[in-house]
Every structure is written in structure tokens, then in C-alpha cells.
Coordinates of C-alpha atoms in Angstrom, one line a residue:
X216 CA 23.5 -16.2 -18.6
X217 CA 24.3 -18.3 -21.7
X218 CA 22.4 -17.5 -24.8
X219 CA 19.8 -20.0 -26.1
X220 CA 19.0 -20.7 -29.7
X221 CA 15.4 -20.6 -30.7
X222 CA 13.3 -21.4 -33.7
X223 CA 10.7 -18.7 -34.5
X224 CA 7.3 -18.7 -36.1
X225 CA 4.5 -16.2 -36.2
X226 CA 0.9 -16.5 -34.9
X227 CA -2.0 -14.1 -34.5
X228 CA -2.7 -12.6 -31.1
X229 CA -6.1 -14.2 -31.0
X230 CA -7.3 -12.3 -28.0
X231 CA -7.5 -8.9 -29.8
X232 CA -10.8 -7.3 -29.2
X233 CA -13.0 -6.2 -32.1
X234 CA -11.6 -3.2 -33.9
X235 CA -8.2 -3.6 -32.4
X236 CA -5.1 -3.7 -34.6
X237 CA -3.6 -7.2 -35.0
X238 CA -0.2 -7.8 -33.6
X239 CA 2.1 -10.6 -34.5
X240 CA 4.3 -11.9 -31.7
X241 CA 7.4 -14.0 -32.0
X242 CA 7.0 -17.6 -30.9
X243 CA 9.9 -19.1 -29.1
X244 CA 10.6 -22.8 -29.1
X245 CA 13.6 -23.8 -27.0
X246 CA 16.2 -26.0 -28.6
X247 CA 18.3 -26.8 -25.5
X248 CA 17.6 -29.2 -22.6
X249 CA 17.6 -26.4 -20.1
X250 CA 16.6 -23.3 -22.1
X251 CA 15.0 -21.4 -19.2
X252 CA 14.4 -21.6 -15.4
X253 CA 12.2 -24.6 -14.4
X254 CA 11.4 -25.7 -17.9
X255 CA 8.7 -28.3 -17.4
X256 CA 9.9 -31.8 -18.6
X257 CA 7.1 -34.0 -17.3
X258 CA 3.3 -34.1 -17.7
X259 CA 2.6 -31.2 -15.3
X260 CA 3.6 -27.6 -14.7
X261 CA 3.8 -25.8 -11.4
X262 CA 2.6 -22.3 -10.6
X263 CA 3.4 -20.5 -7.3
X264 CA 0.7 -18.6 -5.5
X265 CA 2.3 -16.2 -3.0
X266 CA -0.4 -14.5 -0.9
X267 CA -0.8 -13.0 2.6
X268 CA -2.3 -15.8 4.6
X269 CA -1.4 -13.9 7.9
X270 CA -0.9 -10.2 8.7
X271 CA -3.0 -7.1 8.1
X272 CA -4.0 -8.1 4.5
X273 CA -4.8 -11.7 5.2
X274 CA -8.5 -11.4 4.2
X275 CA -7.4 -10.2 0.8
X276 CA -4.9 -13.0 0.5
X277 CA -7.3 -15.8 1.4
X278 CA -9.7 -14.6 -1.3
X279 CA -6.9 -14.5 -3.8
X280 CA -6.0 -18.1 -3.0
X281 CA -9.6 -19.2 -3.5
X282 CA -9.6 -17.5 -7.0
X283 CA -6.2 -19.0 -7.9
X284 CA -7.5 -22.5 -7.0
X285 CA -10.6 -21.9 -9.1
X286 CA -8.5 -20.7 -12.1
X287 CA -6.4 -23.9 -11.9
X288 CA -9.6 -26.0 -11.9
X289 CA -10.8 -24.2 -15.0
X290 CA -7.5 -24.6 -16.8
X291 CA -7.5 -28.3 -16.1
X292 CA -11.0 -28.7 -17.5
X293 CA -12.8 -29.0 -14.2
X294 CA -15.9 -27.2 -13.0
X295 CA -17.9 -25.0 -15.4
X296 CA -14.9 -23.6 -17.2
X297 CA -15.5 -20.1 -15.8
X298 CA -14.1 -17.3 -17.9
X299 CA -12.6 -19.7 -20.5
X300 CA -16.2 -19.4 -21.9
X301 CA -16.1 -15.6 -22.2
X302 CA -12.4 -14.8 -22.7
X303 CA -11.9 -13.3 -26.2
X304 CA -8.8 -15.3 -26.7
X305 CA -9.7 -18.9 -27.5
X306 CA -6.3 -20.4 -27.0
X307 CA -7.2 -22.1 -23.7
X308 CA -9.0 -25.5 -24.1
X309 CA -9.3 -26.7 -20.6
X310 CA -6.5 -29.3 -21.0
X311 CA -4.0 -27.6 -18.8
X312 CA -1.3 -25.4 -20.3
X313 CA 0.4 -26.6 -23.4
X314 CA -1.1 -30.0 -22.7
X315 CA 0.4 -30.2 -19.2
X316 CA -1.7 -30.5 -16.0
X317 CA -1.5 -27.4 -13.9
X318 CA -0.4 -27.9 -10.3
X319 CA 0.4 -25.3 -7.7
X320 CA 2.2 -24.5 -4.5
X321 CA 1.4 -21.7 -2.0
X322 CA 3.4 -19.4 0.2
X323 CA 2.6 -16.8 2.9
X324 CA 3.9 -13.3 2.2
X325 CA 2.8 -12.2 5.7
X326 CA 2.6 -8.8 4.1
X327 CA 6.4 -8.5 4.6
X328 CA 8.8 -8.1 1.8
X329 CA 11.5 -10.4 3.2
X330 CA 9.0 -13.2 4.0
X331 CA 7.5 -12.8 0.5
X332 CA 10.8 -13.0 -1.3
X333 CA 11.8 -16.1 0.8
X334 CA 8.5 -17.9 0.0
X335 CA 8.8 -17.0 -3.7
X336 CA 12.4 -18.1 -3.8
X337 CA 11.5 -21.5 -2.2
X338 CA 8.7 -22.1 -4.7
X339 CA 11.0 -21.3 -7.6
X340 CA 14.1 -23.2 -6.4
X341 CA 12.5 -26.2 -4.5
X342 CA 9.1 -26.6 -6.2
X343 CA 10.0 -25.7 -9.7
X344 CA 7.4 -22.9 -10.1
X345 CA 7.5 -21.3 -13.6
X346 CA 5.4 -18.3 -12.5
X347 CA 4.6 -16.5 -9.3
X348 CA 1.2 -14.8 -8.8
X349 CA -0.4 -13.0 -5.9
X350 CA 0.2 -10.6 -3.1
X351 CA -1.7 -7.7 -1.5
X352 CA 1.0 -5.2 -0.8
X353 CA 3.0 -3.0 -3.2
X354 CA 6.1 -3.4 -1.0
X355 CA 5.8 -7.2 -1.4
X356 CA 5.1 -6.8 -5.1
X357 CA 8.2 -4.8 -5.8
X358 CA 10.4 -7.2 -3.8
X359 CA 9.0 -10.3 -5.4
X360 CA 9.0 -8.8 -8.9
X361 CA 12.7 -8.1 -8.5
X362 CA 13.3 -11.7 -7.3
X363 CA 11.5 -13.1 -10.3
X364 CA 13.5 -10.9 -12.7
X365 CA 16.7 -12.2 -11.2
X366 CA 15.5 -15.8 -11.2
X367 CA 14.1 -15.8 -14.7
X368 CA 10.4 -16.5 -14.1
X369 CA 7.3 -14.4 -14.8
X370 CA 5.7 -12.5 -12.0
X371 CA 2.0 -11.9 -12.5
X372 CA 1.3 -9.3 -9.7
X373 CA -1.8 -9.6 -7.5
X374 CA -3.1 -6.6 -5.6
X375 CA -0.5 -3.9 -5.9
X376 CA -1.6 -0.3 -6.3
X377 CA 1.6 1.8 -5.9
X378 CA 2.7 3.6 -9.0
X379 CA 6.2 2.2 -8.4
X380 CA 5.3 -1.4 -9.4
X381 CA 5.0 -0.4 -13.1
X382 CA 6.8 2.9 -12.6
X383 CA 10.4 3.3 -11.3
X384 CA 10.5 -0.4 -10.2
X385 CA 9.0 -1.9 -13.4
X386 CA 10.7 -5.1 -14.6
X387 CA 10.6 -7.0 -17.9
X388 CA 9.5 -10.2 -16.2
X389 CA 6.7 -8.5 -14.2
X390 CA 3.1 -7.7 -15.2
X391 CA 0.4 -5.8 -13.3
X392 CA -3.3 -6.3 -14.1
X393 CA -4.5 -4.2 -11.1
X394 CA -4.9 -0.4 -11.5
X395 CA -2.6 2.1 -9.7
X396 CA -2.6 5.2 -7.4
X397 CA -2.5 7.6 -10.3
X398 CA -5.5 6.0 -11.9
X399 CA -7.4 6.3 -8.6
X400 CA -6.7 10.0 -8.4
X401 CA -7.6 10.6 -12.1
X402 CA -10.9 8.7 -11.6
X403 CA -11.9 10.2 -8.2
X404 CA -11.1 13.9 -8.8
X405 CA -14.1 14.7 -11.1
X406 CA -16.5 13.0 -8.7
X407 CA -15.0 14.7 -5.7
X408 CA -15.3 18.0 -7.4
X409 CA -18.9 17.3 -8.3
X410 CA -20.0 16.0 -4.9
X411 CA -17.8 17.9 -2.5
X412 CA -16.8 21.1 -4.4
X413 CA -13.5 22.7 -5.3
X414 CA -12.8 24.4 -2.0
X415 CA -11.8 21.7 0.5
X416 CA -9.1 21.4 3.2
X417 CA -7.8 17.8 3.2
X418 CA -5.8 16.0 6.0
X419 CA -4.1 12.8 4.9
X420 CA -3.3 9.7 7.0
X421 CA -1.0 7.5 4.9
X422 CA 0.4 3.9 5.3
X423 CA 4.1 4.3 5.6
X424 CA 5.4 2.3 2.7
X425 CA 5.6 2.7 -1.1
X426 CA 1.9 2.2 -1.8
X427 CA 0.8 4.8 0.8
X428 CA 3.4 7.3 -0.4
X429 CA 2.4 7.1 -4.1
X430 CA -1.3 7.0 -3.2
X431 CA -0.9 10.2 -1.2
X432 CA 1.2 11.8 -3.9
X433 CA -1.5 11.0 -6.5
X434 CA -4.5 12.1 -4.5
X435 CA -2.7 15.3 -3.4
X436 CA -1.9 16.2 -7.0
X437 CA -5.4 15.4 -8.3
X438 CA -7.2 17.3 -5.5
X439 CA -4.9 20.3 -5.5
X440 CA -5.5 20.6 -9.2
X441 CA -9.2 21.0 -8.3
X442 CA -8.4 23.8 -5.9
X443 CA -8.2 21.8 -2.7
X444 CA -5.7 22.7 0.0
X445 CA -3.6 20.0 1.7
X446 CA -3.6 20.8 5.4
X447 CA -1.2 18.0 6.5
X448 CA 0.1 14.6 5.5
X449 CA 0.9 12.1 8.3
X450 CA 2.5 8.7 7.9
X451 CA 1.3 5.8 10.0
X452 CA 3.0 2.4 10.6
X453 CA 1.7 -0.5 8.7
X454 CA 1.5 -2.6 11.9
X455 CA -0.8 0.0 13.6
X456 CA -4.2 -1.3 14.8
X457 CA -5.3 1.8 16.8
X458 CA -5.3 5.1 15.0
X459 CA -6.8 7.2 17.7
X460 CA -3.6 9.2 18.3
X461 CA -3.5 10.0 14.6
X462 CA -7.2 11.0 14.4
X463 CA -7.2 13.4 17.4
X464 CA -5.1 16.1 15.7
X465 CA -7.4 16.2 12.8
X466 CA -10.1 17.8 15.0
X467 CA -8.1 21.0 15.5
X468 CA -6.4 21.2 12.1
X469 CA -8.9 23.2 10.2
X470 CA -9.4 20.3 7.8
X471 CA -12.9 19.5 6.6
X472 CA -11.9 16.3 4.7
X473 CA -9.9 13.3 5.9
X474 CA -8.2 11.1 3.2
X475 CA -7.4 7.7 4.5
X476 CA -4.5 6.3 2.4
X477 CA -4.9 3.0 4.2
X478 CA -5.9 -0.5 3.1
X479 CA -7.2 -3.8 4.6
X480 CA -7.3 -4.0 8.3
X481 CA -5.6 -0.6 8.5
X482 CA -8.5 1.1 6.7
X483 CA -11.1 -0.7 8.8
X484 CA -9.5 0.4 12.0
X485 CA -8.7 4.0 11.0
X486 CA -12.1 4.6 9.6
X487 CA -13.7 3.1 12.7
X488 CA -11.6 5.4 14.9
X489 CA -12.5 8.4 12.8
X490 CA -16.3 7.7 13.1
X491 CA -15.8 7.1 16.9
X492 CA -14.3 10.6 17.1
X493 CA -17.5 11.9 15.5
X494 CA -15.8 13.4 12.5
X495 CA -18.7 12.7 10.1
X496 CA -21.0 14.6 12.5
X497 CA -19.0 17.8 12.4
X498 CA -19.3 20.9 10.3
X499 CA -16.0 22.6 9.5
X500 CA -15.4 25.7 7.4
X501 CA -19.2 25.8 6.8
X502 CA -19.1 22.3 5.2
X503 CA -20.1 18.8 6.4
X504 CA -17.0 16.9 7.3
X505 CA -16.2 14.2 4.7
X506 CA -13.9 11.1 4.6
X507 CA -12.4 9.7 1.4
X508 CA -10.9 6.2 1.0
X509 CA -9.0 6.3 -2.3
X510 CA -8.7 2.5 -2.6
X511 CA -11.6 0.3 -1.6
X512 CA -12.3 -3.5 -1.6
X513 CA -15.4 -5.4 -0.7
X514 CA -13.7 -7.2 2.1
X515 CA -12.7 -3.8 3.7
X516 CA -16.2 -2.5 3.2
X517 CA -17.7 -5.6 4.9
X518 CA -15.2 -5.2 7.8
X519 CA -16.0 -1.5 8.3
X520 CA -19.7 -2.1 8.3
X521 CA -22.0 0.9 8.6
X522 CA -19.0 3.3 9.0
X523 CA -18.5 3.3 5.2
X524 CA -21.9 4.8 4.4
X525 CA -21.5 7.6 1.9
X526 CA -17.7 7.4 1.8
X527 CA -16.2 7.7 -1.7
X528 CA -13.3 5.6 -3.1
X529 CA -12.1 3.7 -6.2
X530 CA -11.9 0.1 -7.2
X531 CA -10.3 -2.1 -9.9
X532 CA -13.3 -4.4 -10.1
X533 CA -16.7 -5.0 -8.4
X534 CA -18.8 -8.1 -8.6
X535 CA -21.9 -6.0 -9.5
X536 CA -20.5 -5.2 -13.0
X537 CA -22.8 -6.6 -15.7
X538 CA -20.4 -7.4 -18.5
X539 CA -20.4 -11.0 -19.6
X540 CA -17.0 -11.8 -18.2
X541 CA -17.9 -10.5 -14.8
X542 CA -21.3 -12.3 -14.7
X543 CA -19.5 -15.6 -15.6
X544 CA -16.8 -15.1 -12.9
X545 CA -19.3 -14.2 -10.2
X546 CA -21.4 -17.3 -11.1
X547 CA -18.4 -19.7 -11.0
X548 CA -16.9 -18.2 -7.9
X549 CA -20.3 -18.0 -6.1
X550 CA -21.3 -21.5 -6.9
X551 CA -18.1 -22.9 -5.5
X552 CA -17.6 -20.7 -2.5
X553 CA -21.1 -19.3 -1.6
X554 CA -20.2 -15.6 -1.9
X555 CA -19.3 -13.1 -4.6
X556 CA -15.6 -12.5 -5.4
X557 CA -13.6 -9.5 -4.2
X558 CA -11.5 -7.4 -6.6
X559 CA -8.3 -9.0 -5.3
X560 CA -9.8 -12.4 -6.2
X561 CA -10.8 -11.3 -9.7
X562 CA -7.3 -9.9 -10.3
X563 CA -5.5 -13.1 -9.4
X564 CA -8.0 -15.2 -11.3
X565 CA -7.5 -13.1 -14.4
X566 CA -3.7 -13.1 -14.0
X567 CA -3.5 -16.9 -13.9
X568 CA -5.6 -17.2 -17.0
X569 CA -3.7 -14.4 -18.8
X570 CA -0.4 -16.2 -18.1
X571 CA -1.7 -19.6 -19.3
X572 CA -3.2 -18.0 -22.4
X573 CA 0.1 -16.3 -23.2
X574 CA 2.0 -19.6 -22.9
X575 CA -0.5 -21.2 -25.3
X576 CA -0.2 -18.3 -27.8
X577 CA 3.6 -18.3 -27.5
X578 CA 3.9 -22.0 -27.7
X579 CA 6.3 -22.1 -24.7
X580 CA 6.8 -21.6 -21.0
X581 CA 9.9 -19.6 -21.8
X582 CA 9.3 -16.3 -19.8
X583 CA 10.6 -14.2 -22.7
X584 CA 8.2 -15.8 -25.1
X585 CA 5.4 -15.4 -22.6
X586 CA 6.3 -11.7 -22.0
X587 CA 6.2 -10.9 -25.7
X588 CA 2.8 -12.6 -26.0
X589 CA 1.5 -10.4 -23.2
X590 CA 2.9 -7.1 -24.4
X591 CA 0.2 -4.9 -26.1
X592 CA -2.2 -7.8 -25.8
X593 CA -5.8 -6.6 -26.0
X594 CA -8.6 -8.7 -24.5
X595 CA -12.0 -8.8 -23.0
X596 CA -14.2 -11.4 -21.1
X597 CA -12.3 -11.6 -17.8
X598 CA -14.5 -9.2 -15.9
X599 CA -13.2 -5.7 -16.4
X600 CA -14.3 -5.1 -20.0
X601 CA -11.9 -4.2 -22.7
X602 CA -8.3 -4.2 -21.4
X603 CA -4.8 -3.8 -22.8
X604 CA -1.4 -4.8 -21.4
X605 CA 0.9 -1.9 -22.4
X606 CA 4.3 -3.0 -23.8
X607 CA 6.2 0.0 -22.4
X608 CA 5.6 -0.7 -18.7
X609 CA 3.5 -3.9 -18.4
X610 CA 0.6 -2.0 -16.9
X611 CA -3.0 -3.0 -17.8
X612 CA -5.3 -0.2 -18.9
X613 CA -9.0 -0.5 -18.4
X614 CA -12.0 1.3 -16.9
X615 CA -11.7 2.3 -13.3
X616 CA -14.7 2.3 -10.8
X617 CA -15.6 5.1 -8.5
X618 CA -17.7 3.6 -5.6
X619 CA -19.5 4.8 -2.5
X620 CA -20.5 3.1 0.7
X621 CA -24.1 2.1 0.3
X622 CA -26.6 3.8 2.5
X623 CA -29.0 0.9 2.8
X624 CA -27.1 -2.4 2.0
X625 CA -29.4 -5.5 1.9
X626 CA -26.6 -8.0 2.7
X627 CA -22.9 -8.3 3.6
X628 CA -21.9 -8.1 -0.1
X629 CA -23.7 -5.1 -1.5
X630 CA -22.1 -2.6 0.9
X631 CA -20.6 -0.6 -2.0
X632 CA -22.4 1.0 -4.9
X633 CA -20.9 2.0 -8.3
X634 CA -21.0 5.8 -8.7
X635 CA -19.2 6.0 -12.0
X636 CA -17.3 3.8 -14.5
X637 CA -14.4 6.0 -15.6
X638 CA -13.2 5.2 -19.1
X639 CA -9.6 3.9 -19.6
X640 CA -8.8 7.0 -21.7
X641 CA -9.3 9.3 -18.6
X642 CA -6.8 7.4 -16.5
X643 CA -4.2 6.7 -19.1
X644 CA -0.8 8.5 -18.8
X645 CA 2.6 8.5 -20.6
X646 CA 5.0 5.7 -19.7
X647 CA 7.6 8.3 -18.7
X648 CA 5.2 10.3 -16.5
X649 CA 7.1 11.8 -13.6
X650 CA 5.1 9.8 -11.0
X651 CA 6.3 6.6 -12.7
X652 CA 10.0 7.3 -12.8
X653 CA 10.2 9.7 -15.7
X654 CA 12.7 9.1 -18.6
X655 CA 15.0 7.0 -16.3
X656 CA 12.4 4.3 -15.7
X657 CA 13.0 1.2 -17.9
X658 CA 11.8 -2.4 -18.0
X659 CA 15.3 -3.7 -18.8
X660 CA 15.7 -7.0 -20.6
X661 CA 13.7 -10.1 -20.1
X662 CA 15.6 -12.8 -18.2
X663 CA 14.9 -16.4 -19.1
X664 CA 17.2 -17.7 -16.3
X665 CA 18.9 -21.0 -16.9

């Protein structure tokens, strides 16, 4: 890659929350005709939204797409402006990004890494996308993040929960707003100890790809630290729809707790099978049998129906949060689509706004200028409360929710209740933590492409 000359100036990171230290990023202004991949030259700029429109996580993907479209409307000055009204950074004015109208193209990841890379590659090479956002699988996220690093565009990850995304597979061009498996374990453990005790025998069923592996590792570590015993860990294919053959062995294992490291349709089906086998009606080791779902979403909860009653898990966001950013997003999303947003929707909406805001603050679409504007950026007003994008690994740090399936939901959207809001400090870890690649993990160097 040839080197490009830049002029530099300094601006304040206007999104810093009250009391936070002020950081001064470098602003890049390209001086060549093709300074970086897909440099916009006309009156518009194209974003690529890569979500699962088919496959086991399609419900999540469709909600992501609704939120992405809403974000584009707000960026272009349409609708009620949404979280532009509550975002602590005031760089966005509703006139597009850097004065250019925001347009978008979409792709279907199919929850398959190869398909996701192919659709992202097409959006970058054929449609001129300067940023890729979306996805509901960590396998997809790692694959697309690697592609974006090679291509010289920014990847604003969607729903990806594996430690690897900002761990051993972290990239300088990639950023994750969603929380991760380690954070789920750190948030859940104290609540599990309080409600279920320190003497449990847990059996894990785990989706057989990078998210499931790191989710299992994180939950095993956090529960064994409580004193729990891990009876068995069994991997299940992502394409599975009937988990009966995996549930049956649990009955004679001596386990009194089943941990479902499953997501989307997988979780709906495995939880349904577990309830059909009568697990929640059993008493084992003198204890009522319990089920834990470490990673929840509203869409999963709605799909599982009454089966989720009393089942504990964690979330990145829930529409019932009462901070100003959340209330604004719920209002905007609800008025347009007639339902509250899922946490996958909120993540993608926030990521699109964060990318646009970083471009404005950096004064460029150059991915390296955008990346620098995002690093150590502190903000509020997008729904999660105070949040920080850590420079070391491009992971967002914010409060994590512990939730439970509601006993008496009044409608299809209040099936989960918030048990605890775990402060960010409790789920924060060192960038070189062993679960995140240790000392060998590195972001590498930002790639501007052209």
C-alpha cells in the first residue's frame, strides 16, 4: 500500500461525558485523489449493512436492518432525529455525514462466514461501501472483520458475543459495541450464587463455533470460581433444530443445572426440548433443577414463550431501561415499526451513529482517521448509559444487564425482567487477559486501503 500524505489539525472529542478526561485526536485530511478505499467523491456516501436475513439468526438480522434503516433516516434529517437528540456528542447535525447524503446497500450473511465475506466483499468492491455494519454471529463477525481489515474499510460489528472478536482476532479496522462472553460470566456469577447457591452441578450444551466455545469457557470459569462443578460440556451443531438427543443424557448425568450456550433459534429449540423433557419439574441432589441461558435477546424470549419463566441470563441492552437515550430510541423505533427494539437493533443503530459521529469529528471518511476518533471515545445518550470504546482492543465497556424470564408477562414484549444492572467496572478486564489472546493479541495497524 502506498503511503498517503495528510494535513493534520486538532479538535476536541466533543462526546466525552461529564467528568471524563478530554482527548485530542488527530484529524486526517486526504491530499490525494484516491487516499483510501472507496473515498466518496459525489454528493452521497454508501454504507453496507450485512445481516442474517435467512438462517437460524434471521429474526435478529431483520431487526438489525430495521434499526440500520432508522439510523440512516435520522442521519439524513428525516423522522424525529432519534438519538441525535440525546447523544452527548453534538457533531451530527442531521445533514448526512460530512454533508453527504447517506445511502445504503444490504447483504445476507445467512449466518455463514463464507456467505458473509462474499456479501461484504461485493458491497465494498461493487457498491463502494466505506463501512460494513451488522451480523448476528461471532463466526461471521471475525470473518468479515478480517475482510474489512484487508480491504481498508471500517467494520462496526453487530451482534457478536465471542471473546475472540476483540480478543485474539481483534483488528485495527474493527470495533465492537456489543458486550462479550467474559462480561456475561462476570455479571451472572454473583446473581447465580445469590439465587442458586455455590454448590451446583452444571451440564453445558454449547453451539459448536467460536461464540459457543468462548461462552462456555467464560461461564465454566465464573461458575467454578463460585464452587460449582462442571459435569459435562457437549458441543451441538449450529444447524441443529431438534436437541432431544442432547437433552436426554442430562437426565442421568447427576447435573442439577443445564447451561444452554445457544442463541437465536437454537436456544428456542433447545430450551423447548429441555422443558418438554420435564427438567424444570425435577429435583436433583436435593435441589430444584435450573436452566441458565447466558446470552438472551427479546426475540429469543418471545420465541420461547412460557418456557423462559424464571430462567436467568444476560443482555447488552433492554428496551425497558429508563435512561434518556434508551427512552428516545424506544420512542423512535416504536413509532416507526409498532414494537420495541431488540438489543441487536439497538447495537446496530448505535454503531451506525457512532461511525457517522467519528467521521464528523475526524473530518474525513478515511478509516484511520475514523478509527482514531473512536479510540478511547467516551459517550452517553445512545441507550446503554455511559460507554467507552477502549483503544487497546476496540471493545466497548458499559453496564451489563442480568435478566430473568418474567413470571407474568402482560404482552409479547415484556417477557424479560431486569434483575440487576451490573456496573462496567465489574465486567472490565485487562486487554491481555488470557481469554482474549494474552500478550500475543494485537490490533495491528490500521489499513486505509487504496
